[in-house]
PDB file of C-alpha atoms and ligand atoms in Angstrom:
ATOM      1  CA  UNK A   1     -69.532 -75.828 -53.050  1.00 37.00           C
ATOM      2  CA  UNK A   2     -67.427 -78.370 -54.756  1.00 35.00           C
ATOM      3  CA  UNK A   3     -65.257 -80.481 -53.241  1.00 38.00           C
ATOM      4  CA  UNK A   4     -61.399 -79.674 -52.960  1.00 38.00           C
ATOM      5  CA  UNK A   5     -60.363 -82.115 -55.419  1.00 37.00           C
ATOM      6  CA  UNK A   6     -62.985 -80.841 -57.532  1.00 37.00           C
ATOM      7  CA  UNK A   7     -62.798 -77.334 -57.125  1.00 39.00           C
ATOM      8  CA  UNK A   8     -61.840 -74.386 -60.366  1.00 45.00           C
ATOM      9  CA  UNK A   9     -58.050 -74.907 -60.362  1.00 51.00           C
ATOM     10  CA  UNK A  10     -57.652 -71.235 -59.574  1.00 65.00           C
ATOM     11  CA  UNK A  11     -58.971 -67.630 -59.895  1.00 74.00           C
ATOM     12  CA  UNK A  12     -58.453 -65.784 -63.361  1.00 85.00           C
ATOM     13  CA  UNK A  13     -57.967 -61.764 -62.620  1.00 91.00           C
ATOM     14  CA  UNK A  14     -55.542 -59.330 -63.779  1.00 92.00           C
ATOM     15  CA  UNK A  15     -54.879 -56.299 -61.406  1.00 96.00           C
ATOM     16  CA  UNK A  16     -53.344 -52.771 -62.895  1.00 97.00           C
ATOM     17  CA  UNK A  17     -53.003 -50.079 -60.102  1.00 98.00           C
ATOM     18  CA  UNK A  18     -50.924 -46.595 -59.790  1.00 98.00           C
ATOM     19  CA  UNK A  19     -50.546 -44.842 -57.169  1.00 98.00           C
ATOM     20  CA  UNK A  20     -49.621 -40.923 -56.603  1.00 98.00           C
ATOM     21  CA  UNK A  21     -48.317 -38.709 -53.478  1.00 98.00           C
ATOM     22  CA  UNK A  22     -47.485 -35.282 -52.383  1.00 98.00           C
ATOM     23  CA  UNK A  23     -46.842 -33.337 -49.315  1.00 97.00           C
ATOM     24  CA  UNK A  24     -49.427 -31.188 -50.287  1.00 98.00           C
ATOM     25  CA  UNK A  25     -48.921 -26.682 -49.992  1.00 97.00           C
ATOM     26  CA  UNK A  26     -48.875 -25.940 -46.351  1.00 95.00           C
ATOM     27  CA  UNK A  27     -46.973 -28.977 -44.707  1.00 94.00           C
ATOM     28  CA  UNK A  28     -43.405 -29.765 -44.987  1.00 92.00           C
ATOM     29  CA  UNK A  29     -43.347 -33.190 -45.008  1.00 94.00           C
ATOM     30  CA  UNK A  30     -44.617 -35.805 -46.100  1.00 96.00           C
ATOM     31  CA  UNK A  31     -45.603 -38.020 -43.600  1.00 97.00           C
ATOM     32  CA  UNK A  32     -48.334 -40.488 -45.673  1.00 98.00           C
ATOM     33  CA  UNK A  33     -46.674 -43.578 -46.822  1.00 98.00           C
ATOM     34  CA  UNK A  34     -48.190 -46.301 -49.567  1.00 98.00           C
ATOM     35  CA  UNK A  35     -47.358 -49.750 -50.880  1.00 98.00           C
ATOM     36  CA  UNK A  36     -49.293 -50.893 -54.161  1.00 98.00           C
ATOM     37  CA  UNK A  37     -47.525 -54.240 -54.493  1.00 98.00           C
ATOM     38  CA  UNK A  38     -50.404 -56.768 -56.108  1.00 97.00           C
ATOM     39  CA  UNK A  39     -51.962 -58.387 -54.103  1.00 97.00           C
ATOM     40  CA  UNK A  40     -51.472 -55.711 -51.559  1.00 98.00           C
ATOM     41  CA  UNK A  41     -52.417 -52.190 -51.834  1.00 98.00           C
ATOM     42  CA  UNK A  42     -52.307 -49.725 -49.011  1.00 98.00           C
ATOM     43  CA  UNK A  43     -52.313 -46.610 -47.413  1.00 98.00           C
ATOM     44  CA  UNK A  44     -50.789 -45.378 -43.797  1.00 98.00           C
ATOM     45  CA  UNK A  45     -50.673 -41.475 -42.928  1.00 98.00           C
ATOM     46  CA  UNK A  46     -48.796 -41.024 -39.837  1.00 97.00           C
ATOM     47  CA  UNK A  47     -48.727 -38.611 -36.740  1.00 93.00           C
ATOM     48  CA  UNK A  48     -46.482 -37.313 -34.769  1.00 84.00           C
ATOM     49  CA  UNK A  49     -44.503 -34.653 -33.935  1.00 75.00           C
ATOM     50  CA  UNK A  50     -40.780 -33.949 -35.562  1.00 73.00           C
ATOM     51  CA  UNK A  51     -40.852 -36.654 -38.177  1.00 79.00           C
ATOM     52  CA  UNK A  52     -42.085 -39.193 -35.887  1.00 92.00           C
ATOM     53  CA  UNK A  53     -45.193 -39.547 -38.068  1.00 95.00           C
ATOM     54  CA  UNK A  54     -43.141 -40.250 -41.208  1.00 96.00           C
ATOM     55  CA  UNK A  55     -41.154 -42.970 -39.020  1.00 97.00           C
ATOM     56  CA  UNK A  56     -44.568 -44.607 -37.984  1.00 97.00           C
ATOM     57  CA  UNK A  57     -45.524 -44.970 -41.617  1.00 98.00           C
ATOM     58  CA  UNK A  58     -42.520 -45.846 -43.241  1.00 98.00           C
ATOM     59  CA  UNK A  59     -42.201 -48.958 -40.910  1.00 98.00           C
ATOM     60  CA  UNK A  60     -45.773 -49.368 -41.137  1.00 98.00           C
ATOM     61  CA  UNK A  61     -45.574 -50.317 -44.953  1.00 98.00           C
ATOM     62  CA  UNK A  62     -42.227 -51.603 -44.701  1.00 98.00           C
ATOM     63  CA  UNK A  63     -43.593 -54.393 -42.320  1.00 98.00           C
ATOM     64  CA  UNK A  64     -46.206 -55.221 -45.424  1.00 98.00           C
ATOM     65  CA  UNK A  65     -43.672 -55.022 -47.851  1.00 98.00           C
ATOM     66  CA  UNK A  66     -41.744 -57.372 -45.821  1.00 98.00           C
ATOM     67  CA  UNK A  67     -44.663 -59.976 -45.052  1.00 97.00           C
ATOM     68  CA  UNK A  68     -44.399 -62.227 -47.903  1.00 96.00           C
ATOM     69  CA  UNK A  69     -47.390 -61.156 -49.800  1.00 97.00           C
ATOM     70  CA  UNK A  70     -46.274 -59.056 -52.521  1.00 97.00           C
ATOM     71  CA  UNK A  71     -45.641 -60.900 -55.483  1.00 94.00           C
ATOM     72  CA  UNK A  72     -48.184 -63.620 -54.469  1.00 92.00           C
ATOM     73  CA  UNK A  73     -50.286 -65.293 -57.128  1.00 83.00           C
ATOM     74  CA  UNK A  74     -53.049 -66.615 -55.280  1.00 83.00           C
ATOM     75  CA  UNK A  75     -52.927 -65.562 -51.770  1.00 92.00           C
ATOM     76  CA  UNK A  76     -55.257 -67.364 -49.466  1.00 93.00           C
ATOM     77  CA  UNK A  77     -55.641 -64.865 -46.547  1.00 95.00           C
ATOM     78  CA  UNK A  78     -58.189 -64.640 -44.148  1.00 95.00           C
ATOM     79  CA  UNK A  79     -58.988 -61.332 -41.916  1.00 96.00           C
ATOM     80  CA  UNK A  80     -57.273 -63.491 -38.636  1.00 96.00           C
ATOM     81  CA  UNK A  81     -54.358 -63.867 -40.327  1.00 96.00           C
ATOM     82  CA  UNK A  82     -54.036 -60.303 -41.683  1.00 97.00           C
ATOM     83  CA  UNK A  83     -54.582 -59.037 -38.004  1.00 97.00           C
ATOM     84  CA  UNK A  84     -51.761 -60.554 -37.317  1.00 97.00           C
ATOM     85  CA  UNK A  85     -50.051 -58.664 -39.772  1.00 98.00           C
ATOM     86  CA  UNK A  86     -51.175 -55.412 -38.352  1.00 98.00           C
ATOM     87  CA  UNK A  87     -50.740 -56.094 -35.323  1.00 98.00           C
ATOM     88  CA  UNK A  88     -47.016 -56.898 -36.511  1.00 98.00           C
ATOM     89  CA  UNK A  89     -46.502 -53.459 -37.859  1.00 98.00           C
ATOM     90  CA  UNK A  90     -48.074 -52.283 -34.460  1.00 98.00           C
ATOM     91  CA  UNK A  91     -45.189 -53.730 -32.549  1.00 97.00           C
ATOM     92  CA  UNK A  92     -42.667 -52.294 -34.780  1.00 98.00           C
ATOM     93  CA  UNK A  93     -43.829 -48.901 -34.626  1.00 97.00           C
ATOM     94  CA  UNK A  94     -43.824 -49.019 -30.369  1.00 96.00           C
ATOM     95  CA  UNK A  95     -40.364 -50.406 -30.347  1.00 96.00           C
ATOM     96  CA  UNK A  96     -39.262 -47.941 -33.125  1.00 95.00           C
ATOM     97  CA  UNK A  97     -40.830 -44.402 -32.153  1.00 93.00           C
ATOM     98  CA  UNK A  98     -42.072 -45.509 -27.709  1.00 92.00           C
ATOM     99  CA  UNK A  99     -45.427 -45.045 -28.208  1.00 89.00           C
ATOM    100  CA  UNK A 100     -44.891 -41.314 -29.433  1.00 90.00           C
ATOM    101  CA  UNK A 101     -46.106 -41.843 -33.217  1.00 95.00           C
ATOM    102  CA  UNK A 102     -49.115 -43.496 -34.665  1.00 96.00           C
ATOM    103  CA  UNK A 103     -50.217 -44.156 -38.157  1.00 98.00           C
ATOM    104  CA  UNK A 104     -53.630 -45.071 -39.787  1.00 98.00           C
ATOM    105  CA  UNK A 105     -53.478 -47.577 -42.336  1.00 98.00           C
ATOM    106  CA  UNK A 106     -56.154 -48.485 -45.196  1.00 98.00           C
ATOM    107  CA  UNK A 107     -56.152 -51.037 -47.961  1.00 98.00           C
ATOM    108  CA  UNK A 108     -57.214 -54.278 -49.200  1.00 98.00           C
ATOM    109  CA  UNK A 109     -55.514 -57.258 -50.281  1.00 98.00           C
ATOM    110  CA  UNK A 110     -56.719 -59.134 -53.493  1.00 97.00           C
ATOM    111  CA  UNK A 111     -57.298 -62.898 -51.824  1.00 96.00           C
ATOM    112  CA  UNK A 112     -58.416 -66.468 -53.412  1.00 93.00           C
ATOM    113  CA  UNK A 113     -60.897 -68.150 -51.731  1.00 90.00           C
ATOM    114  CA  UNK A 114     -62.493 -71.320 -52.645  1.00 87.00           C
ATOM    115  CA  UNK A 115     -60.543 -70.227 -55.848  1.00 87.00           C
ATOM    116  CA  UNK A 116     -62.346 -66.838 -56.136  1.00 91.00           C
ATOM    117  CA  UNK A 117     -61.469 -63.580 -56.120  1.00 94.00           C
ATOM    118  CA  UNK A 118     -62.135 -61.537 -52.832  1.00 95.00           C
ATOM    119  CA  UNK A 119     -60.846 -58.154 -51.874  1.00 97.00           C
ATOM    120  CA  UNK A 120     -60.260 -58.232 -47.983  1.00 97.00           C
ATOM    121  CA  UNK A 121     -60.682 -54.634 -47.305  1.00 98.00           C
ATOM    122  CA  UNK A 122     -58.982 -53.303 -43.807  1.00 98.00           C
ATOM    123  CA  UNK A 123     -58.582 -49.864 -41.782  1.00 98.00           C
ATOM    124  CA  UNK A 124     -57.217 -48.438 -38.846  1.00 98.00           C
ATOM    125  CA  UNK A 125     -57.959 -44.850 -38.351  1.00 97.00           C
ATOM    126  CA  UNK A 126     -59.178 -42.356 -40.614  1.00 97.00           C
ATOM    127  CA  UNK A 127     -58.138 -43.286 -44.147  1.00 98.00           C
ATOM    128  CA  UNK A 128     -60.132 -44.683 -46.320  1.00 98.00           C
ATOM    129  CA  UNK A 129     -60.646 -47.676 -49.028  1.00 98.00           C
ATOM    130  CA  UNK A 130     -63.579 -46.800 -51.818  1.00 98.00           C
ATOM    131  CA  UNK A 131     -64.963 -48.849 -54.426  1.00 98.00           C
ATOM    132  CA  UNK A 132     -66.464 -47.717 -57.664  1.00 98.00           C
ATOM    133  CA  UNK A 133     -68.536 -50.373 -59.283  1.00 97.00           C
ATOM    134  CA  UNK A 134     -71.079 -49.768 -62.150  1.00 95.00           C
ATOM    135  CA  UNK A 135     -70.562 -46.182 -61.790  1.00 96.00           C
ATOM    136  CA  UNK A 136     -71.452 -45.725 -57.982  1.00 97.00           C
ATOM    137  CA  UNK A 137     -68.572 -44.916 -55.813  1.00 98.00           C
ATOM    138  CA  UNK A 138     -69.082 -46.588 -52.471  1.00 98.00           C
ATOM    139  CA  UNK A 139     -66.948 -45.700 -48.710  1.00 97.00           C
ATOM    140  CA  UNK A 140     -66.208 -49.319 -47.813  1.00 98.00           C
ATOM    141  CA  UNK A 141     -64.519 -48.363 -45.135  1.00 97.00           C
ATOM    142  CA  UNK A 142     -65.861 -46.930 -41.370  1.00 96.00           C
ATOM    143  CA  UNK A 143     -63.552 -44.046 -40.058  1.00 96.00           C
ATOM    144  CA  UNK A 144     -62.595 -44.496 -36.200  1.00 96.00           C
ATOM    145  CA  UNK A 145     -62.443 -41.193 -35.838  1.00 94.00           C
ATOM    146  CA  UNK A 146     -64.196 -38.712 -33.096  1.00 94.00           C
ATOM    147  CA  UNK A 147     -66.911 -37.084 -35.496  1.00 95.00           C
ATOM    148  CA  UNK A 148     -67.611 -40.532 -37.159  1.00 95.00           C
ATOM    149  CA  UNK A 149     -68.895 -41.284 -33.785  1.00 94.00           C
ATOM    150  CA  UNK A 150     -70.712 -37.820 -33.433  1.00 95.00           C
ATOM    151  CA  UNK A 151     -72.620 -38.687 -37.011  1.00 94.00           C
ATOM    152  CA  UNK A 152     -73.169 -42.314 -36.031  1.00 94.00           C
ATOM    153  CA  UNK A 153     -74.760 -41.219 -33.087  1.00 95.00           C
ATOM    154  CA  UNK A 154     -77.127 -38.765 -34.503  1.00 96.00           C
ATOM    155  CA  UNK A 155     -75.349 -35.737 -33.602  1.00 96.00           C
ATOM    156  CA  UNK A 156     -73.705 -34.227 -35.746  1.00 96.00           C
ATOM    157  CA  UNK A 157     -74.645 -34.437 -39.764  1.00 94.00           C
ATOM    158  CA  UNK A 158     -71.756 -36.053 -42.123  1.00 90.00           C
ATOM    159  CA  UNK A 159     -71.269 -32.498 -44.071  1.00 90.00           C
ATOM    160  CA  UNK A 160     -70.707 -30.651 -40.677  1.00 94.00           C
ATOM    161  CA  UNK A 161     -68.362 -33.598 -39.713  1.00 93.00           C
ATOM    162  CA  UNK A 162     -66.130 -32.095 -42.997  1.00 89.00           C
ATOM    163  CA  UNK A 163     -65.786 -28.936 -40.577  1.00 91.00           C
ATOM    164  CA  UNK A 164     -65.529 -29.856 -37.308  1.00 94.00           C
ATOM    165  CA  UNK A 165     -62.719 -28.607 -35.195  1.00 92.00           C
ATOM    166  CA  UNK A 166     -61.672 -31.894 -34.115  1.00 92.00           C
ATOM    167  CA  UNK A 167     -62.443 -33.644 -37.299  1.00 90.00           C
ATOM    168  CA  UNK A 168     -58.968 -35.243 -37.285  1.00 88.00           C
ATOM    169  CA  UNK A 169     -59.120 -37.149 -34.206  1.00 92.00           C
ATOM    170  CA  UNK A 170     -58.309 -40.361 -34.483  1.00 94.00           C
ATOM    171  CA  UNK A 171     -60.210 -43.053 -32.495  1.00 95.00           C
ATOM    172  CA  UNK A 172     -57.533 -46.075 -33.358  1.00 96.00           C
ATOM    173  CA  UNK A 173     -54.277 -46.045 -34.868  1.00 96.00           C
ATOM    174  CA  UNK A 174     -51.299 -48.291 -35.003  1.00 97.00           C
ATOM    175  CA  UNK A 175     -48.234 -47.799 -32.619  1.00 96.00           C
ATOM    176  CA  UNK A 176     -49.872 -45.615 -29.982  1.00 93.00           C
ATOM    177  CA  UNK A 177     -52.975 -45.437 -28.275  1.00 92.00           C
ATOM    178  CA  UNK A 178     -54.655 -48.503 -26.801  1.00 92.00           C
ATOM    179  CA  UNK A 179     -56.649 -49.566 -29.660  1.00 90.00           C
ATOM    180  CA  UNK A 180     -55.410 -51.238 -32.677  1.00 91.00           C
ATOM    181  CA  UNK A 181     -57.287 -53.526 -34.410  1.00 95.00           C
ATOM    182  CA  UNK A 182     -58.670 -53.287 -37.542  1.00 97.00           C
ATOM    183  CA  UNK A 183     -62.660 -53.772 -39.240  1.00 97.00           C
ATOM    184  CA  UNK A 184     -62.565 -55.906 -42.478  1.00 97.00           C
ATOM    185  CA  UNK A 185     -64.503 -56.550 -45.136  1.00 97.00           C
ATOM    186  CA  UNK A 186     -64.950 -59.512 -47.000  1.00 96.00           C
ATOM    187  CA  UNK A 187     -66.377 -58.753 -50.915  1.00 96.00           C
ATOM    188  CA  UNK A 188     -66.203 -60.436 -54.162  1.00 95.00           C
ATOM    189  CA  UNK A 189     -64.467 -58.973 -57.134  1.00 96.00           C
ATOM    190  CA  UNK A 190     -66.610 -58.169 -59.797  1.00 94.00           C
ATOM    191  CA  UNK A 191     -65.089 -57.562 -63.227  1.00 92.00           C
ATOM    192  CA  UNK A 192     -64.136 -53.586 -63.599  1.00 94.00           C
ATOM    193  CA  UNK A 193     -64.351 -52.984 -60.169  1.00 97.00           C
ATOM    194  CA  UNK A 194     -61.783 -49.829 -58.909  1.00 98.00           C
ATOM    195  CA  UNK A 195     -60.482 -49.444 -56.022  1.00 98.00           C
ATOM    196  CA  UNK A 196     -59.147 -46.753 -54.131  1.00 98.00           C
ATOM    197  CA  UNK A 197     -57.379 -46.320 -51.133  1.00 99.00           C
ATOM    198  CA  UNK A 198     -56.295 -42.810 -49.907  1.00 98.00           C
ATOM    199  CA  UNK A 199     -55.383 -40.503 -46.709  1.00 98.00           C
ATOM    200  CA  UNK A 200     -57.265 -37.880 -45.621  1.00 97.00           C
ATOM    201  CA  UNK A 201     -55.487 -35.294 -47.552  1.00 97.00           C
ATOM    202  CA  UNK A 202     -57.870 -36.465 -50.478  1.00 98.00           C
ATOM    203  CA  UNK A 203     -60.987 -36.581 -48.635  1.00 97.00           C
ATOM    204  CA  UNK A 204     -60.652 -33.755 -46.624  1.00 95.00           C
ATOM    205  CA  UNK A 205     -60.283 -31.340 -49.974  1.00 97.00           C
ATOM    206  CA  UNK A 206     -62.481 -33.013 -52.851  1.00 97.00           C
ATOM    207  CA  UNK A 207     -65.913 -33.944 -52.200  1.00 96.00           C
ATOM    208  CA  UNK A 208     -66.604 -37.508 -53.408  1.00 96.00           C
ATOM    209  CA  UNK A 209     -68.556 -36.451 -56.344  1.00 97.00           C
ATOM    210  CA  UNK A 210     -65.829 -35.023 -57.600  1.00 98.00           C
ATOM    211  CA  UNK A 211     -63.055 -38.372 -56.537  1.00 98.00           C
ATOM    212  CA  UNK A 212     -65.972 -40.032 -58.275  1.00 98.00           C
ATOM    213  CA  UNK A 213     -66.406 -38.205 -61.565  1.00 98.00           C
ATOM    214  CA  UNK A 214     -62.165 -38.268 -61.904  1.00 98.00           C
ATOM    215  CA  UNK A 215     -62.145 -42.174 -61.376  1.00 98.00           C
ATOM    216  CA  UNK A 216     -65.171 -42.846 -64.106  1.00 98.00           C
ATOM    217  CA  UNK A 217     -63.278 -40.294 -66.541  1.00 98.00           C
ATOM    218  CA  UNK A 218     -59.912 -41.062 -66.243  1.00 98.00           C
ATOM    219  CA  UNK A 219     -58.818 -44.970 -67.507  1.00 98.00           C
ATOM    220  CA  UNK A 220     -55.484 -45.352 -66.204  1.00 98.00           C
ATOM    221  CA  UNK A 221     -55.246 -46.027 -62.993  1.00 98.00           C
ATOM    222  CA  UNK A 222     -51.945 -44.061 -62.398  1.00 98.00           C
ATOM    223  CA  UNK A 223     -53.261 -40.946 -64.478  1.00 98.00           C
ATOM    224  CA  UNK A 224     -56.300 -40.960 -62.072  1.00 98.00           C
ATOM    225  CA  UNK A 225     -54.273 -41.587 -59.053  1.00 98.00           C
ATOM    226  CA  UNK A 226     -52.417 -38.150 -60.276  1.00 98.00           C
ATOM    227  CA  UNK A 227     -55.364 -36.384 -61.067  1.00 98.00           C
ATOM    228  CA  UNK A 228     -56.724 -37.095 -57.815  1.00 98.00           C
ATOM    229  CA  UNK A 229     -53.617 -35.686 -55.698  1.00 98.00           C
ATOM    230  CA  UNK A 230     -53.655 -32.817 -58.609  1.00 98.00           C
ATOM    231  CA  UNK A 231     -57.702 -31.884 -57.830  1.00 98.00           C
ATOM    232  CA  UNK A 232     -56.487 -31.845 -53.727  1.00 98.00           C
ATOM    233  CA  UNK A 233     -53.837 -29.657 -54.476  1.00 98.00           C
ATOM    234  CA  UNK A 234     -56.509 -27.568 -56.239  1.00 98.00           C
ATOM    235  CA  UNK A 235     -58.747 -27.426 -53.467  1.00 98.00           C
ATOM    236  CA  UNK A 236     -56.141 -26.323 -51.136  1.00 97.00           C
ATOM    237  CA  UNK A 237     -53.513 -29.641 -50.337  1.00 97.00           C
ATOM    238  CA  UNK A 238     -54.006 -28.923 -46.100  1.00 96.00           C
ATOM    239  CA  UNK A 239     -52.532 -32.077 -45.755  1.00 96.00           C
ATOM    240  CA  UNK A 240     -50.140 -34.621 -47.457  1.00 97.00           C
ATOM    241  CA  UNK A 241     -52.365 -36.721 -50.142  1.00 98.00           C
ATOM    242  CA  UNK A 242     -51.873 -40.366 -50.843  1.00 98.00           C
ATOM    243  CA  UNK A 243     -53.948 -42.274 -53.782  1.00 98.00           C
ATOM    244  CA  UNK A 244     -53.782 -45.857 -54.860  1.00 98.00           C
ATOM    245  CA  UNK A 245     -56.059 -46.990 -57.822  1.00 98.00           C
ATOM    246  CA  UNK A 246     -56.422 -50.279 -58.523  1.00 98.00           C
ATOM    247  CA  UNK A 247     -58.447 -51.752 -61.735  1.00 98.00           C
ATOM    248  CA  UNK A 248     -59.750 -55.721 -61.557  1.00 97.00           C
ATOM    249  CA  UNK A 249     -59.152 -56.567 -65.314  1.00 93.00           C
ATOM    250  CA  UNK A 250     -60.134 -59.963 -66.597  1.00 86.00           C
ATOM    251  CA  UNK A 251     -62.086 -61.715 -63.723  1.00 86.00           C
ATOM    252  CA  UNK A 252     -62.460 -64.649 -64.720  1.00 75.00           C
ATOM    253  CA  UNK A 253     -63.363 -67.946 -62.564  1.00 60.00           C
ATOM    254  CA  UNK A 254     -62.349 -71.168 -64.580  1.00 58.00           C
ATOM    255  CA  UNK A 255     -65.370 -73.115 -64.038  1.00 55.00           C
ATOM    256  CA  UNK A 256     -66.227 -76.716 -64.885  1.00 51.00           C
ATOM    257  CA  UNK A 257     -69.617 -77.299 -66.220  1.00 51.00           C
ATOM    258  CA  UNK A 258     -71.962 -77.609 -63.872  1.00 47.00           C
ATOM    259  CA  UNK A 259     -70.050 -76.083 -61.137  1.00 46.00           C
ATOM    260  CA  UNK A 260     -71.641 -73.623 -58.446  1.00 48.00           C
ATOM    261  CA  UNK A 261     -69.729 -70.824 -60.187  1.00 48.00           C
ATOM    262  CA  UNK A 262     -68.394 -67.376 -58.270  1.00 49.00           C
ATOM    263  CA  UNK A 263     -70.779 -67.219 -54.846  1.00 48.00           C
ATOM    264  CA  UNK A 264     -71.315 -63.439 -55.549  1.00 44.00           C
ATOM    265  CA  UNK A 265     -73.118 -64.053 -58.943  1.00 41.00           C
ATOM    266  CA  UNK A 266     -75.850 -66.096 -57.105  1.00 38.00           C
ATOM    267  CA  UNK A 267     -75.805 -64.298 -53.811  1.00 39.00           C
ATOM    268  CA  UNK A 268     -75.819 -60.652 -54.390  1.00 37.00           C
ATOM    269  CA  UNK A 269     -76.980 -59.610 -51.233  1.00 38.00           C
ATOM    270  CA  UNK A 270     -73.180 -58.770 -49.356  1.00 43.00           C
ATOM    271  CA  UNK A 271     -75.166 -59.903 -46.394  1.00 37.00           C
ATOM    272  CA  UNK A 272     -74.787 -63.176 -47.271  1.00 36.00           C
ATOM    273  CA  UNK A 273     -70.841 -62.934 -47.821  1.00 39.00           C
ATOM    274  CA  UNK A 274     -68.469 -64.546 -45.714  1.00 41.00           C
ATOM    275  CA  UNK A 275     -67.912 -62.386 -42.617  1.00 38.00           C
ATOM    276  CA  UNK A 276     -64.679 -62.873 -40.694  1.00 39.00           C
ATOM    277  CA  UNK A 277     -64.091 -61.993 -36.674  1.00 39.00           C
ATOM    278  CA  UNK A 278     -60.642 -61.948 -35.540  1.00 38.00           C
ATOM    279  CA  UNK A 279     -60.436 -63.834 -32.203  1.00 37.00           C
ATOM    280  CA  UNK A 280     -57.456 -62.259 -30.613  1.00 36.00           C
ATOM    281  CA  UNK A 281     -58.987 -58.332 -30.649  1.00 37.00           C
ATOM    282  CA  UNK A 282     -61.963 -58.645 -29.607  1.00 36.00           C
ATOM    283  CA  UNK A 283     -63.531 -56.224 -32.587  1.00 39.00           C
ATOM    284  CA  UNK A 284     -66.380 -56.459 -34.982  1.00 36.00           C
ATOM    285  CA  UNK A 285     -63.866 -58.179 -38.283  1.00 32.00           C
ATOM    286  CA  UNK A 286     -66.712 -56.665 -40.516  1.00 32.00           C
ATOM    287  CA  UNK A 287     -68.585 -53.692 -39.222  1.00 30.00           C
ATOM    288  CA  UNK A 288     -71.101 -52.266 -41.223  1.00 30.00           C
ATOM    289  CA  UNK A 289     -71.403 -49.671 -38.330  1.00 31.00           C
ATOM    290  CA  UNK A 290     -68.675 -47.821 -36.785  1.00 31.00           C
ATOM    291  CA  UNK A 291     -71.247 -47.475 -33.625  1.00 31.00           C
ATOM    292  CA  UNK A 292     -71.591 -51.133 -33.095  1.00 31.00           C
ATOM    293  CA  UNK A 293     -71.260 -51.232 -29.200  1.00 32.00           C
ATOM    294  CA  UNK A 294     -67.960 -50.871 -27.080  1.00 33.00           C
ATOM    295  CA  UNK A 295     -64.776 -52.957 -27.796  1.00 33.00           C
ATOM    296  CA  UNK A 296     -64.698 -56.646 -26.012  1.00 33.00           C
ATOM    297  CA  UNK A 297     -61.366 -56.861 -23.666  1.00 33.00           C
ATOM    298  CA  UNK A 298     -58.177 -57.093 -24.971  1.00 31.00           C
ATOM    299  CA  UNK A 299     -56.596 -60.230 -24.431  1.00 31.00           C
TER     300      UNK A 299
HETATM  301 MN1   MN B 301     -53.627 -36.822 -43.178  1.00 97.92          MN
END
């Protein structure tokens, strides 16, 4: 590590997202909500009776819109700091709907640190944040979710999770419920990595052979965000759908000769990464497993 005086002046990246959404065939609205405002890029799909759920997302990813972060160069960002974030949009939700709607909420926001390029992944609930890099498609994301817990713990398989009665059972969510805080994950962009963030709507209806066979054949990241929501519409649209793609063009790390260079080209392992532990919620900041003991006390 250099000094700060010494350090690469900056990170070099270029983002290009799109992002697509429908209410799907059988439900009348649409009660998923997205932002895809670089550096920030999420999903929320809300619950709740009568519109509530479309009131817990809306405010939900008006309270990111509203934080200060899109539009931001270089953010610097750590997972503390975007808890409190969350748990921001928390609060607003309660005062809003009284505890009668919820929302999940998925992303990642492109971060600088040490002037590199990170993407701090983050989820609450049952949406999820994927990244396809060198042609494997990887779930970065845990689901809190009832049969995440049932596979974790050995009892049911992942593909009988797809069918499970209560299947969409959420474990955490924002604005109701007693647990709220988020997992995050901590990686390094690598050049050409996609992202994509989506609700269950996706998930639910196209296996992820097939999300990851659209995202390596279609280059634009809105034209795959569309053929995504198009393929779940295929398949049956259940549920509302909500896609955001997002492309790391350029990465680039302005380097000065003999500097330690980008920590993810020398340590490859994501073990070694920088892990992050929010203080005030008592949760695992970056869980690798969704089954990684019970919940400290809530402050
Ligand atoms: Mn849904």
């Amino acid at each position: 590590m250099t000094a700060n005086g010494s350090a690469p002046t900056g990170m070099s990246i270029r983002l290009e997202s799109g992002s697509a959404s429908d209410r799907g065939l059988r439900r009348e609205l649409n009660e998923d909500a997205l932002i895809a405002a670089e550096p920030i890029f999420a999903v929320a799909d809300g619950m709740g009776g009568h519109e509530a759920g479309e009131v817990a997302s809306g405010i939900c990813v008006r309270t990111l819109r509203e934080s200060g972060i899109p539009g931001r160069l270089h953010v610097v960002l750590s997972a503390d700091g975007l808890q409190e974030l969350i748990s921001r949009a928390d609060r607003n939700i309660r005062e809003a709907t009284g505890g009668n709607a919820g929302t999940t909420l998925t992303g990642v926001v492109l971060v600088e640190e040490s002037g590199y390029p990170y993407w701090l992944f983050f989820n609450v609930g049952d949406s999820r944040t994927y990244r396809l890099r060198h042609g494997e498609l990887a779930q970065v994301t845990v689901d809190h979710s009832e049969v995440q817990e049932l596979v974790d713990g050995g009892r049911i398989t992942a593909a009988q999770a797809h069918v499970h009665p209560r299947r969409h059972v959420v474990t955490r969510a924002l604005g109701a419920g007693p647990d709220t805080g988020a997992d995050f994950w901590l990686r390094p962009v690598e050049p050409d990595d996609r992202i994509l963030v989506c609700s269950d709507g996706l998930t639910g209806e196209v296996a992820a052979d097939r999300i990851s066979e659209i995202l390596q054949t279609v280059a634009d990241p809105g034209e795959a965000a569309e053929a995504l929501v198009q393929a779940a519409l295929r398949a049956g649209g259940r549920d509302n759908i909500s896609v955001v793609v997002i492309d790391a063009r350029d990465v680039g790390v302005r380097e000065e000769p003999g500097d330690a260079g980008h920590p993810g080209r020398h340590a490859l392992t994501e073990d070694t990464l920088p892990r992050r532990r929010p203080t005030d919620t008592g949760n695992n900041a970056v869980v690798e497993d969704a089954a990684a003991g019970p919940e400290g006390p809530l402050p």
